[in-house]
Coordinates of N, CA, C and O in Angstrom, one line a residue:
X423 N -45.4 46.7 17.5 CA -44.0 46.7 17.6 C -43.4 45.3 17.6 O -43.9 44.5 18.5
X424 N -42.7 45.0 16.9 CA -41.7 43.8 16.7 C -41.0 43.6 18.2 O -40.9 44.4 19.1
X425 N -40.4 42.1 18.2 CA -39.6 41.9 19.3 C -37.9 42.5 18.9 O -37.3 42.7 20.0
X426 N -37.3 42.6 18.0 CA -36.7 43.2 17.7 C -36.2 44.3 18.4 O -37.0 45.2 18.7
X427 N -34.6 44.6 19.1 CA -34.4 45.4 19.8 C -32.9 46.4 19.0 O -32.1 45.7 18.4
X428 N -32.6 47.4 19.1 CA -31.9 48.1 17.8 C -30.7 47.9 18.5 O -30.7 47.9 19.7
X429 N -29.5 47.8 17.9 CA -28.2 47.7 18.5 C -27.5 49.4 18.5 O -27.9 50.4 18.0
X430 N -26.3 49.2 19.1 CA -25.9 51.0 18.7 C -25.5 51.2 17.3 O -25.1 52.4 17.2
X431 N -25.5 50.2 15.7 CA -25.8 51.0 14.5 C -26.9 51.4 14.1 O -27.0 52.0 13.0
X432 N -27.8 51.1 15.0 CA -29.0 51.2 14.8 C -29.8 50.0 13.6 O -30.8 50.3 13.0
X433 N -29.0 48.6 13.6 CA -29.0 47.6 13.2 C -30.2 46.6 14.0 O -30.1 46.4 15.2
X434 N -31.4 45.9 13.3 CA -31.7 44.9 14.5 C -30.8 43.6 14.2 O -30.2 43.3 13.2
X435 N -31.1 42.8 16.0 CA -30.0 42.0 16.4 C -30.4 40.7 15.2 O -29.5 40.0 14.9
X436 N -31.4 40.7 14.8 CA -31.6 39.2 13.7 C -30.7 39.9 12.6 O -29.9 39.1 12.3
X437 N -30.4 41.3 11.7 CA -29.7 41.6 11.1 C -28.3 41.4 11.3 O -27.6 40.7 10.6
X438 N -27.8 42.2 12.4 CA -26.7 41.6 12.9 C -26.3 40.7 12.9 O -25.1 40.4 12.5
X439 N -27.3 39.6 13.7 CA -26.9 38.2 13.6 C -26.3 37.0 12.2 O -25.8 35.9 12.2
X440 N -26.8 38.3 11.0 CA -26.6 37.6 9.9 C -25.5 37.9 9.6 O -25.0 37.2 8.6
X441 N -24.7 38.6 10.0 CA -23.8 39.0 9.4 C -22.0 38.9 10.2 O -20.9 39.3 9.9
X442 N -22.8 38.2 11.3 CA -21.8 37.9 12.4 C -20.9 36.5 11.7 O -21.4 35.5 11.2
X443 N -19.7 36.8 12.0 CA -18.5 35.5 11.2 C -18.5 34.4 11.5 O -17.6 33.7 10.9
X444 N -19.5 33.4 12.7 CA -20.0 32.5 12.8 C -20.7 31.7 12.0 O -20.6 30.5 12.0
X445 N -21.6 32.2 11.2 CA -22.6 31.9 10.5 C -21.9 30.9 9.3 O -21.1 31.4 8.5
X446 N -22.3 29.6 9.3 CA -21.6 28.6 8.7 C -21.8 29.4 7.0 O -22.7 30.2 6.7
X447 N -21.0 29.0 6.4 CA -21.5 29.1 4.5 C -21.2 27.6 3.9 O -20.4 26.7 4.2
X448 N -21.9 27.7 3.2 CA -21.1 26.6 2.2 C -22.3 25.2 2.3 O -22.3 24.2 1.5
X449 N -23.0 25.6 3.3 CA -24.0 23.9 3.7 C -23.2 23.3 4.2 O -22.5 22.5 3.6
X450 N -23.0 23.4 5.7 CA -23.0 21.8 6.5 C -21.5 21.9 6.8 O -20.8 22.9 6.9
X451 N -21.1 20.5 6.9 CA -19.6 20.1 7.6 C -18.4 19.9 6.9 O -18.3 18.9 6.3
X452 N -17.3 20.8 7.0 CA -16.8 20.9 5.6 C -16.2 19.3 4.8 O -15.7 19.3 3.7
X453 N -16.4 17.8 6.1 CA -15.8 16.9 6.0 C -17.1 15.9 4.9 O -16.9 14.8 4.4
X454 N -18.1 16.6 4.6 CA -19.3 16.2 3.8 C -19.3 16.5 2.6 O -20.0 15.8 1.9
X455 N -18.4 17.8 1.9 CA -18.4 18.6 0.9 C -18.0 17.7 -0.1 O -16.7 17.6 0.0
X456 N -18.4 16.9 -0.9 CA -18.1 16.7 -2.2 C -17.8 15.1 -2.5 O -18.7 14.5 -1.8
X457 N -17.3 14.5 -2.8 CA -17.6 12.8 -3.4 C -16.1 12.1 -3.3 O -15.1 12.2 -4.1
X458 N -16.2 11.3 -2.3 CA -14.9 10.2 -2.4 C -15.2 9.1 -3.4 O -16.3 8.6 -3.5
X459 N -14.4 8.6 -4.2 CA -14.6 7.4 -4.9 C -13.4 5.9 -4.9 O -12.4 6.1 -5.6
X460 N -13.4 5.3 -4.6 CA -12.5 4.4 -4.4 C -12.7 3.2 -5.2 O -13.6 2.4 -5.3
X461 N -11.4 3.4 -5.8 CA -11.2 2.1 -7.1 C -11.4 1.2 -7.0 O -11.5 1.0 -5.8
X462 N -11.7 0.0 -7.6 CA -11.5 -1.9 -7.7 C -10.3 -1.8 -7.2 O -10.3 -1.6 -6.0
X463 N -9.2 -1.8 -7.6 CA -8.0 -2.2 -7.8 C -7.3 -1.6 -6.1 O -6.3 -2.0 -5.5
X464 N -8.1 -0.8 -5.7 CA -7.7 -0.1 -4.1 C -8.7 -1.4 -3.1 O -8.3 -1.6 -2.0
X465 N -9.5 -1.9 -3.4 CA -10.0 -2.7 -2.9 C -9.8 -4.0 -2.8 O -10.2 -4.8 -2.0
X466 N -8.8 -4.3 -4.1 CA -8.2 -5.4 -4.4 C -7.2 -5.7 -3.4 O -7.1 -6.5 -2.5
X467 N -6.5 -4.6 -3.7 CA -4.9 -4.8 -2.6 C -5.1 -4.9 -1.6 O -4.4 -5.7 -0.9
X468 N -6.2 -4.2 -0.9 CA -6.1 -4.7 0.8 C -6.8 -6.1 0.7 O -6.0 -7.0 0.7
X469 N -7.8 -6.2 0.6 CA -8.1 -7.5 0.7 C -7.3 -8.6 0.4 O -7.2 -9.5 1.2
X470 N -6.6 -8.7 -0.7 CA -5.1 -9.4 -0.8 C -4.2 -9.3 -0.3 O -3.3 -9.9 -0.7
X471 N -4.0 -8.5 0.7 CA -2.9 -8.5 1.8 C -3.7 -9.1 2.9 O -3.3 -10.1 3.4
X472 N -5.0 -8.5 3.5 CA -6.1 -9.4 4.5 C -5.9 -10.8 4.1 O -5.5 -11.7 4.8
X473 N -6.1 -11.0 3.3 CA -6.5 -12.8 3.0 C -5.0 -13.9 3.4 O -4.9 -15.1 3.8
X474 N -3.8 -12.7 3.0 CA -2.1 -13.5 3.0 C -2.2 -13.6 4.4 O -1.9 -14.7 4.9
X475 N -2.6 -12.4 5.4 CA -2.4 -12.2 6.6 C -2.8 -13.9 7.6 O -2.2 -14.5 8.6
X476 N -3.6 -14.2 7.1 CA -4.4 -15.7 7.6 C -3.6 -17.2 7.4 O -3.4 -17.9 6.5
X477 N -3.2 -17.2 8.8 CA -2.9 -18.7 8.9 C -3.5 -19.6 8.1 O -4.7 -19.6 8.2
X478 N -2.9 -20.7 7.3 CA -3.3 -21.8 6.4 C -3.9 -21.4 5.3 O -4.7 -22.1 4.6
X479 N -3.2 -19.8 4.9 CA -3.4 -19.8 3.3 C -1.7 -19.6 2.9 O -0.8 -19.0 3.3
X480 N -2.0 -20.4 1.9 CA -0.7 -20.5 0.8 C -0.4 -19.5 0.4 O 0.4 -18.6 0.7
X481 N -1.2 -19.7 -0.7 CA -0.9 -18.7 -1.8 C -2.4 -18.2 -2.5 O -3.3 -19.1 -2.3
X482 N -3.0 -16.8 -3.5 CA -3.7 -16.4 -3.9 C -4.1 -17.2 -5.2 O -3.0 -17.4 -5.7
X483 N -4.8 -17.5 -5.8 CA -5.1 -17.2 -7.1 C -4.8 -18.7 -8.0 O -3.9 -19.4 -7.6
X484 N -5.5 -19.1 -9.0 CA -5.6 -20.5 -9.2 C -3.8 -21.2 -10.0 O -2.7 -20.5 -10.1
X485 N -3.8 -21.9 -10.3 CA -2.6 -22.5 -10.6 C -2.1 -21.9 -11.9 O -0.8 -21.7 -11.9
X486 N -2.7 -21.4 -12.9 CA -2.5 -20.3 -14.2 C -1.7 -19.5 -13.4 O -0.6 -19.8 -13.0
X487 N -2.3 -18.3 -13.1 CA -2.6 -17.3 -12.9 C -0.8 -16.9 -11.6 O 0.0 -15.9 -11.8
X488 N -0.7 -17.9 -10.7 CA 0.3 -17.7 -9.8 C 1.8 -18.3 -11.0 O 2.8 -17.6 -11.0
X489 N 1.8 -19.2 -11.7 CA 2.4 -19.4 -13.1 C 2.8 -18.8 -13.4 O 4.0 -18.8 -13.3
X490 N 1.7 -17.3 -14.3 CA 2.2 -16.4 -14.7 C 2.7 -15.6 -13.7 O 3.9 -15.2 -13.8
X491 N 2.0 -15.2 -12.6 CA 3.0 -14.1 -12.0 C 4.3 -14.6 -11.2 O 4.8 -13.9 -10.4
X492 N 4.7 -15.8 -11.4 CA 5.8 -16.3 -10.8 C 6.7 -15.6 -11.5 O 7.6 -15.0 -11.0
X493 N 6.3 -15.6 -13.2 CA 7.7 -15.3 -14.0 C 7.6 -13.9 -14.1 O 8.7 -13.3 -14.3
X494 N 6.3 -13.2 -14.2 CA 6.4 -11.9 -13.8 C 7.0 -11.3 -13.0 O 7.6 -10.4 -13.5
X495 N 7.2 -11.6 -11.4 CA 7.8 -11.0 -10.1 C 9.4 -11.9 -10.6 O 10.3 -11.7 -9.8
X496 N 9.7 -12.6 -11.7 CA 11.1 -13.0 -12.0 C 11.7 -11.8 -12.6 O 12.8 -11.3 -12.3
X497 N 10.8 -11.2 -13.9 CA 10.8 -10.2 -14.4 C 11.8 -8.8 -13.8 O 11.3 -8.3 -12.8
X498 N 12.7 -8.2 -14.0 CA 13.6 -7.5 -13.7 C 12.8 -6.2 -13.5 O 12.5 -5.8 -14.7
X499 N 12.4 -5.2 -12.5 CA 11.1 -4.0 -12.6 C 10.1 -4.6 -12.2 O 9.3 -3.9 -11.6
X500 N 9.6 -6.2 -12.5 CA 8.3 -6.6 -11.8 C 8.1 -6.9 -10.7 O 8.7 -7.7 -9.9
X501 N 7.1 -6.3 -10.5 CA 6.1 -6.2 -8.6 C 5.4 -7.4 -8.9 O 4.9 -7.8 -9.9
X502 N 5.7 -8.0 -7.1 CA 5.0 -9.1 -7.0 C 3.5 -8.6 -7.2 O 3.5 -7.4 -7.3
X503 N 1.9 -9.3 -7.3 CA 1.1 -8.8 -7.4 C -0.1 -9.1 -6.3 O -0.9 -10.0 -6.5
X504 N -0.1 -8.1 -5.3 CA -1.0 -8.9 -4.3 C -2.3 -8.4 -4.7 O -2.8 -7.9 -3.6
X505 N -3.1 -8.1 -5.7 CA -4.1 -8.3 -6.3 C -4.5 -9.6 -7.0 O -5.7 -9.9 -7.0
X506 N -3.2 -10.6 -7.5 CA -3.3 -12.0 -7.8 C -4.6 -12.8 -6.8 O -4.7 -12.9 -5.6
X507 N -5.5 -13.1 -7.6 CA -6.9 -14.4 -6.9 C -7.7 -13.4 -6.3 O -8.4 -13.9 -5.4
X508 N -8.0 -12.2 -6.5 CA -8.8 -11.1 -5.9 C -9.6 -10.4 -6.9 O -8.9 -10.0 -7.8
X509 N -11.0 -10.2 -6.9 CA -11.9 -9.6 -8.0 C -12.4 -9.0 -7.1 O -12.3 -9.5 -6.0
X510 N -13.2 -7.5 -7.1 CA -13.5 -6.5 -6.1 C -14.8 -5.9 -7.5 O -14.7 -5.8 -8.7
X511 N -15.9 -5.6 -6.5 CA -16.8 -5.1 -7.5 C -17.0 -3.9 -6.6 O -17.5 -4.3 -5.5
X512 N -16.9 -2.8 -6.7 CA -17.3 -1.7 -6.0 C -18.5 -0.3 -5.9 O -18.5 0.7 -6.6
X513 N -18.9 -0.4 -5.4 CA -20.1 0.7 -5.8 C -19.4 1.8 -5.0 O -18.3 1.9 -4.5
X514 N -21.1 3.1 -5.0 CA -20.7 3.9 -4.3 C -20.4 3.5 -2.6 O -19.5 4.1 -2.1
X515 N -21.2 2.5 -1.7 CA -21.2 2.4 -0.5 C -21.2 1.0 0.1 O -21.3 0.5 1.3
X516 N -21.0 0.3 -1.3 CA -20.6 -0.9 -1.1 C -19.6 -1.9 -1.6 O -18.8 -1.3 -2.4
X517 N -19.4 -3.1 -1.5 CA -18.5 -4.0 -2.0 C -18.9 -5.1 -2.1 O -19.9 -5.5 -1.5
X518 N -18.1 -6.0 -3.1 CA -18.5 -7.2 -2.8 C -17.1 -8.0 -3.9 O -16.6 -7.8 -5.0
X519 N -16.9 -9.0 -2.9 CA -15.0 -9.3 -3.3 C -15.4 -11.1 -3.7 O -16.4 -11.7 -3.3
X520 N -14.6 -11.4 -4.5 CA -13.9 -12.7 -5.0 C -12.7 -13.3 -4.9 O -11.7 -12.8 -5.6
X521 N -12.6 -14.3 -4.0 CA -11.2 -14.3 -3.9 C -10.7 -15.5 -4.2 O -11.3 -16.3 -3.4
X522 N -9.8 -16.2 -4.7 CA -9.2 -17.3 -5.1 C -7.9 -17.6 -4.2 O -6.9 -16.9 -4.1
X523 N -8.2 -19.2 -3.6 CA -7.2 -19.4 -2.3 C -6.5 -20.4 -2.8 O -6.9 -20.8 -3.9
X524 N -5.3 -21.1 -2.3 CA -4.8 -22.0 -2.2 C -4.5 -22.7 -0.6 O -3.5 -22.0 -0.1
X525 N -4.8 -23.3 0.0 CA -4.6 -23.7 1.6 C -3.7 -24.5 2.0 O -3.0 -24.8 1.0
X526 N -3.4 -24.9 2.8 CA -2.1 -25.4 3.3 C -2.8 -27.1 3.7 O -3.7 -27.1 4.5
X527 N -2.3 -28.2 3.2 CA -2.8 -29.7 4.0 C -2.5 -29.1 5.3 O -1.9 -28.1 5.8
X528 N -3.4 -30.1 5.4 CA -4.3 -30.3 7.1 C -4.8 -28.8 7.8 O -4.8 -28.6 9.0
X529 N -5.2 -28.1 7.2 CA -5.7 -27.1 8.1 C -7.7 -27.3 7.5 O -8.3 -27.5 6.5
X530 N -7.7 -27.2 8.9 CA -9.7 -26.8 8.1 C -10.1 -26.0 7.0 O -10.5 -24.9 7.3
X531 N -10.2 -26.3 5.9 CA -11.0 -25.2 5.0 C -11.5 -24.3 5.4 O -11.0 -23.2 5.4
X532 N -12.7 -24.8 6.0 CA -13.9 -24.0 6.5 C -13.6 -22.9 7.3 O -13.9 -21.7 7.1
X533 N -12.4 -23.6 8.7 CA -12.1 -22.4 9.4 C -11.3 -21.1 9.1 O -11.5 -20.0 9.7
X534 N -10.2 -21.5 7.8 CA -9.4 -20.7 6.8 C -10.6 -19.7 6.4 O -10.7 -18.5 6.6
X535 N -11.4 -20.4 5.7 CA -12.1 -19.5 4.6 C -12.8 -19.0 5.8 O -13.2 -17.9 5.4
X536 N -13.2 -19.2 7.0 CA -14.2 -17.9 8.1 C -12.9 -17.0 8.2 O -12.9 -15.8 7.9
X537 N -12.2 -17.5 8.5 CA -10.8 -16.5 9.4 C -10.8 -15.7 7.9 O -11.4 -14.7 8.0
X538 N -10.4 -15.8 7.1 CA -9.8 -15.0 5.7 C -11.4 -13.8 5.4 O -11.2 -12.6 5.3
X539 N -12.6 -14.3 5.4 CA -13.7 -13.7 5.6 C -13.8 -12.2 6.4 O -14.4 -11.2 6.1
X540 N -13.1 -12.7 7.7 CA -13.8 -11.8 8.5 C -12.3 -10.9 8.8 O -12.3 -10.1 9.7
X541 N -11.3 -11.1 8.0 CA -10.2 -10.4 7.9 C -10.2 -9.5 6.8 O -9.5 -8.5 6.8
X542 N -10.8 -9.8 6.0 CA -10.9 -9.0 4.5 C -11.9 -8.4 5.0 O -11.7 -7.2 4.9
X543 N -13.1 -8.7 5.5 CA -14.4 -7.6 5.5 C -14.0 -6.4 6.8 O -14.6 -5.3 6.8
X544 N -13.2 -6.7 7.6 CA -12.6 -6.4 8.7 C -11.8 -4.7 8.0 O -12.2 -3.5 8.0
X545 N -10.8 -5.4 7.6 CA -9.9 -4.9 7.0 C -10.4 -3.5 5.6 O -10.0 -2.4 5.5
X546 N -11.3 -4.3 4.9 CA -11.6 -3.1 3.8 C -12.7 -2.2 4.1 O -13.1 -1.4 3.3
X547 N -13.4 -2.5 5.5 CA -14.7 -1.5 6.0 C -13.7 -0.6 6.7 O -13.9 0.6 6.5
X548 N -12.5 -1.0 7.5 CA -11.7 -0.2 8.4 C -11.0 0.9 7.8 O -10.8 2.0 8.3
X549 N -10.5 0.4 6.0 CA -9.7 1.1 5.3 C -10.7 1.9 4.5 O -10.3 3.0 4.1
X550 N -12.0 1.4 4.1 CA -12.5 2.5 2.8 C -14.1 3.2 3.5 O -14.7 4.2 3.1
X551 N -14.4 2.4 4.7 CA -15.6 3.0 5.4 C -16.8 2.2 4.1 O -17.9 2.5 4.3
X552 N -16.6 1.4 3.0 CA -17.4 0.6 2.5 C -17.8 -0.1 3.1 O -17.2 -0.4 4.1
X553 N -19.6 -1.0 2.6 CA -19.9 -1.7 3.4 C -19.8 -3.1 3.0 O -20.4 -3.3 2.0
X554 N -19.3 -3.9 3.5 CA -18.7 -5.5 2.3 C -19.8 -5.9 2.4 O -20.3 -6.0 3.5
X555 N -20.4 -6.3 1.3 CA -21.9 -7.1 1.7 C -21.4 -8.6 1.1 O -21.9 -9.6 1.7
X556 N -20.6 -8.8 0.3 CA -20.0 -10.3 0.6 C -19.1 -10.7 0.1 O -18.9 -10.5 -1.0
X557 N -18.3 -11.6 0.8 CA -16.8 -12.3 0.1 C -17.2 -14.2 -0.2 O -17.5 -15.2 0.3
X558 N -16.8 -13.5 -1.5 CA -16.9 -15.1 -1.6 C -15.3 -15.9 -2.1 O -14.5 -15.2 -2.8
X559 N -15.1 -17.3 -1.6 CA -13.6 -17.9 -1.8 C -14.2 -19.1 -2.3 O -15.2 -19.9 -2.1
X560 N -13.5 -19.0 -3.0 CA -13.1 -20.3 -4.0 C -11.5 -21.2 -3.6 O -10.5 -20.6 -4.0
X561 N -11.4 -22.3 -3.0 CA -10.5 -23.2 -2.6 C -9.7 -23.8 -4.0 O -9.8 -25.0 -4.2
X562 N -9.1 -23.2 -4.7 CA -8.7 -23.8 -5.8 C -7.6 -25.0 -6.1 O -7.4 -25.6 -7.2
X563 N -6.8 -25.1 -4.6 CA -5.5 -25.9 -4.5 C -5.2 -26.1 -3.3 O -5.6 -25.3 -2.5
X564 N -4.2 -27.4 -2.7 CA -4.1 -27.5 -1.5 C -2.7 -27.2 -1.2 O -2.2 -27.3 -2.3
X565 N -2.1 -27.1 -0.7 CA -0.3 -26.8 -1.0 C -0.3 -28.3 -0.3 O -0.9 -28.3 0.8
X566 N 0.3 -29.3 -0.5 CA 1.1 -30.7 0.4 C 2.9 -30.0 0.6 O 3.8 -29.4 0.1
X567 N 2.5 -30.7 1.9 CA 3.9 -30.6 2.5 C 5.3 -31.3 1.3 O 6.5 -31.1 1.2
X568 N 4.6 -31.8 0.8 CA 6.0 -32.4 0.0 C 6.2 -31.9 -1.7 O 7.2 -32.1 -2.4
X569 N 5.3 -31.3 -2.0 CA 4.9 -30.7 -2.9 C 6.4 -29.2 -3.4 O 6.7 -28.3 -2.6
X570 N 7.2 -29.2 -5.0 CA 7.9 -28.2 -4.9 C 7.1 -27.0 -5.0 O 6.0 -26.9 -5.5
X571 N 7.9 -25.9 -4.2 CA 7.9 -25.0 -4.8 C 7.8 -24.1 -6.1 O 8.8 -23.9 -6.8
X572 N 5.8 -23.3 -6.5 CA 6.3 -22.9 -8.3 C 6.9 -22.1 -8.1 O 6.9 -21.6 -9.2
X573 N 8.0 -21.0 -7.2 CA 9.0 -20.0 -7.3 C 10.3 -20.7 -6.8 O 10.9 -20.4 -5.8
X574 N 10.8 -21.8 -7.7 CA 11.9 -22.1 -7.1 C 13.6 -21.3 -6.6 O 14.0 -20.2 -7.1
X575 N 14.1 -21.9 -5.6 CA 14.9 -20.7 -4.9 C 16.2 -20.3 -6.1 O 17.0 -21.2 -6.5
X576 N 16.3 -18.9 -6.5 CA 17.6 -19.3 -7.0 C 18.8 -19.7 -7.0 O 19.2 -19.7 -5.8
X577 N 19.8 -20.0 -8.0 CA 21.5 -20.8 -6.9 C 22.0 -20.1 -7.7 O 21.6 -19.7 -8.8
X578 N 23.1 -20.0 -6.9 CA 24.3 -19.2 -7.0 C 25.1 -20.0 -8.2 O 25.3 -21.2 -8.2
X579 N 25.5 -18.9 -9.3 CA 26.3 -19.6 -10.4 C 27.7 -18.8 -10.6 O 28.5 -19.1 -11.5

Protein backbone atom coordinates (compact mmCIF):
# COMPACT_ATOMS: atom_id res chain seq x y z
CA UNK A 1 0.00 0.00 0.00
CA UNK A 2 1.25 3.48 -1.00
CA UNK A 3 1.48 6.40 1.42
CA UNK A 4 -1.19 7.98 -0.44
CA UNK A 5 -4.35 8.76 1.49
CA UNK A 6 -7.94 9.20 -0.76
CA UNK A 7 -9.70 12.52 -0.40
CA UNK A 8 -13.70 12.56 -0.43
CA UNK A 9 -13.53 12.48 -4.62
CA UNK A 10 -11.90 9.71 -4.04
CA UNK A 11 -8.85 11.67 -5.55
CA UNK A 12 -5.12 10.96 -4.03
CA UNK A 13 -3.84 14.11 -2.21
CA UNK A 14 -0.50 14.21 -4.75
CA UNK A 15 -3.38 14.28 -7.50
CA UNK A 16 -5.12 16.87 -6.01
CA UNK A 17 -2.25 18.61 -5.23
CA UNK A 18 -1.72 19.04 -8.96
CA UNK A 19 -4.46 20.54 -9.67
CA UNK A 20 -4.81 22.95 -6.80
CA UNK A 21 -4.59 27.01 -8.30
CA UNK A 22 -1.36 27.56 -6.52
CA UNK A 23 0.74 25.55 -8.54
CA UNK A 24 3.00 28.12 -10.45
CA UNK A 25 2.77 27.65 -14.57
CA UNK A 26 4.70 29.23 -16.89
CA UNK A 27 8.50 28.54 -15.18
CA UNK A 28 9.50 30.67 -12.47
CA UNK A 29 8.94 34.43 -11.57
CA UNK A 30 6.81 36.17 -13.80
CA UNK A 31 9.59 39.34 -13.43
CA UNK A 32 12.23 36.71 -15.35
CA UNK A 33 9.86 35.90 -18.31
CA UNK A 34 11.45 37.04 -21.40
CA UNK A 35 14.45 39.60 -22.56
CA UNK A 36 15.11 43.33 -21.79
CA UNK A 37 17.36 45.05 -24.25
CA UNK A 38 18.61 48.45 -23.86
CA UNK A 39 20.00 50.67 -26.62
CA UNK A 40 23.49 52.60 -27.15
CA UNK A 41 21.81 55.69 -27.53
CA UNK A 42 19.60 54.97 -23.96
CA UNK A 43 23.05 54.63 -22.50
CA UNK A 44 24.38 57.51 -24.12
CA UNK A 45 21.87 59.98 -22.60
CA UNK A 46 22.26 59.15 -19.13
CA UNK A 47 25.73 59.09 -18.97
CA UNK A 48 25.74 62.50 -20.74
CA UNK A 49 23.62 63.99 -18.34
CA UNK A 50 25.98 62.06 -15.31
CA UNK A 51 29.09 63.56 -16.75
CA UNK A 52 27.21 67.50 -17.08
CA UNK A 53 26.10 66.81 -13.53
CA UNK A 54 30.09 67.13 -12.30
CA UNK A 55 31.61 70.15 -11.11
CA UNK A 56 34.53 71.41 -13.48
CA UNK A 57 33.15 70.02 -16.60
CA UNK A 58 32.38 72.46 -19.29
CA UNK A 59 31.13 71.11 -21.97
CA UNK A 60 30.95 67.41 -23.81
CA UNK A 61 32.52 66.58 -26.86
CA UNK A 62 35.59 67.85 -28.89
CA UNK A 63 35.73 71.40 -30.53
CA UNK A 64 33.98 70.01 -34.19
CA UNK A 65 31.55 68.29 -32.86
CA UNK A 66 30.05 71.16 -30.03
CA UNK A 67 30.46 73.57 -33.44
CA UNK A 68 28.22 71.72 -35.08
CA UNK A 69 25.67 71.14 -32.44
CA UNK A 70 25.92 74.83 -31.44
CA UNK A 71 24.11 75.64 -34.81
CA UNK A 72 22.10 72.64 -34.50
CA UNK A 73 20.36 73.53 -31.03
CA UNK A 74 20.27 77.32 -33.08
CA UNK A 75 18.25 75.30 -35.50
CA UNK A 76 14.37 76.15 -35.12
CA UNK A 77 12.87 72.20 -33.84
CA UNK A 78 16.53 71.43 -32.82
CA UNK A 79 17.26 69.49 -29.39
CA UNK A 80 20.15 70.31 -27.74
CA UNK A 81 22.12 66.93 -27.82
CA UNK A 82 23.22 65.49 -24.51
CA UNK A 83 24.56 62.42 -26.32
CA UNK A 84 27.23 65.09 -27.81
CA UNK A 85 31.17 63.44 -26.59
CA UNK A 86 29.45 60.15 -25.54
CA UNK A 87 30.12 56.60 -27.34
CA UNK A 88 28.31 53.60 -25.39
CA UNK A 89 29.03 50.07 -26.54
CA UNK A 90 26.44 47.83 -25.03
CA UNK A 91 26.01 44.23 -24.63
CA UNK A 92 23.63 41.98 -23.09
CA UNK A 93 24.93 42.65 -19.28
CA UNK A 94 27.38 44.89 -19.93
CA UNK A 95 28.76 48.37 -20.94
CA UNK A 96 31.50 50.06 -21.72
CA UNK A 97 31.31 54.17 -22.42
CA UNK A 98 33.66 56.85 -24.14
CA UNK A 99 33.34 60.02 -23.28
CA UNK A 100 34.79 63.33 -24.61
CA UNK A 101 35.26 66.34 -21.96
CA UNK A 102 36.06 69.80 -21.99
CA UNK A 103 37.11 71.05 -18.16
CA UNK A 104 37.06 74.19 -16.66
CA UNK A 105 40.94 76.13 -15.87
CA UNK A 106 42.07 75.38 -12.62
CA UNK A 107 40.20 72.48 -11.56
CA UNK A 108 42.20 69.08 -11.26
CA UNK A 109 41.73 66.85 -14.31
CA UNK A 110 42.29 63.84 -12.56
CA UNK A 111 39.82 64.59 -9.88
CA UNK A 112 37.02 65.78 -12.66
CA UNK A 113 37.69 62.78 -14.62
CA UNK A 114 37.34 60.34 -11.06
CA UNK A 115 34.22 62.37 -9.98
CA UNK A 116 32.62 62.14 -13.78
CA UNK A 117 33.70 58.24 -13.62
CA UNK A 118 32.04 57.21 -10.75
CA UNK A 119 28.95 59.39 -11.60
CA UNK A 120 28.33 57.87 -15.02
CA UNK A 121 29.05 54.21 -13.72
CA UNK A 122 26.93 55.21 -10.65
CA UNK A 123 24.24 56.45 -12.61
CA UNK A 124 23.87 53.90 -15.69
CA UNK A 125 24.18 50.53 -13.29
CA UNK A 126 21.28 52.46 -11.09
CA UNK A 127 19.25 53.14 -14.42
CA UNK A 128 19.85 49.96 -16.70
CA UNK A 129 20.93 47.27 -13.86
CA UNK A 130 24.15 47.02 -16.55
CA UNK A 131 27.36 46.23 -15.41
CA UNK A 132 29.93 49.25 -16.56
CA UNK A 133 33.07 47.46 -16.96
CA UNK A 134 34.71 50.77 -18.14
CA UNK A 135 34.59 54.52 -18.84
CA UNK A 136 37.11 55.95 -20.56
CA UNK A 137 37.57 60.21 -20.91
CA UNK A 138 39.44 61.85 -23.16
CA UNK A 139 40.29 65.70 -21.95
CA UNK A 140 39.93 67.31 -25.24
CA UNK A 141 39.76 71.26 -24.15
CA UNK A 142 40.19 73.48 -21.29
CA UNK A 143 37.50 76.24 -21.08
CA UNK A 144 39.83 79.69 -19.70
CA UNK A 145 38.07 82.10 -17.83
CA UNK A 146 38.50 84.68 -20.53
CA UNK A 147 37.85 82.66 -23.33
CA UNK A 148 34.27 83.60 -25.61
CA UNK A 149 31.61 81.81 -25.55
CA UNK A 150 30.91 79.08 -28.93
CA UNK A 151 26.95 79.78 -28.18
CA UNK A 152 27.00 83.33 -28.21
CA UNK A 153 24.10 85.13 -26.21
CA UNK A 154 21.52 86.44 -28.62
CA UNK A 155 20.68 90.51 -28.79
CA UNK A 156 17.74 91.93 -29.14
CA UNK A 157 17.15 93.57 -32.64
Amino acid sequence: MTDMTENRGGETETAAARRSPLTKRGGGDPGSRGRTTIADGVVEKIAGLAARDVDGVHAMGSGLSRTFGAVRDRVPGGAKSVTRGVKAEVGEVQAALDLEIVVEYGVSIADVARDVRENVITAVERMTGLDVVEVNIAVSDVKLPDEEEEEPERRIQ
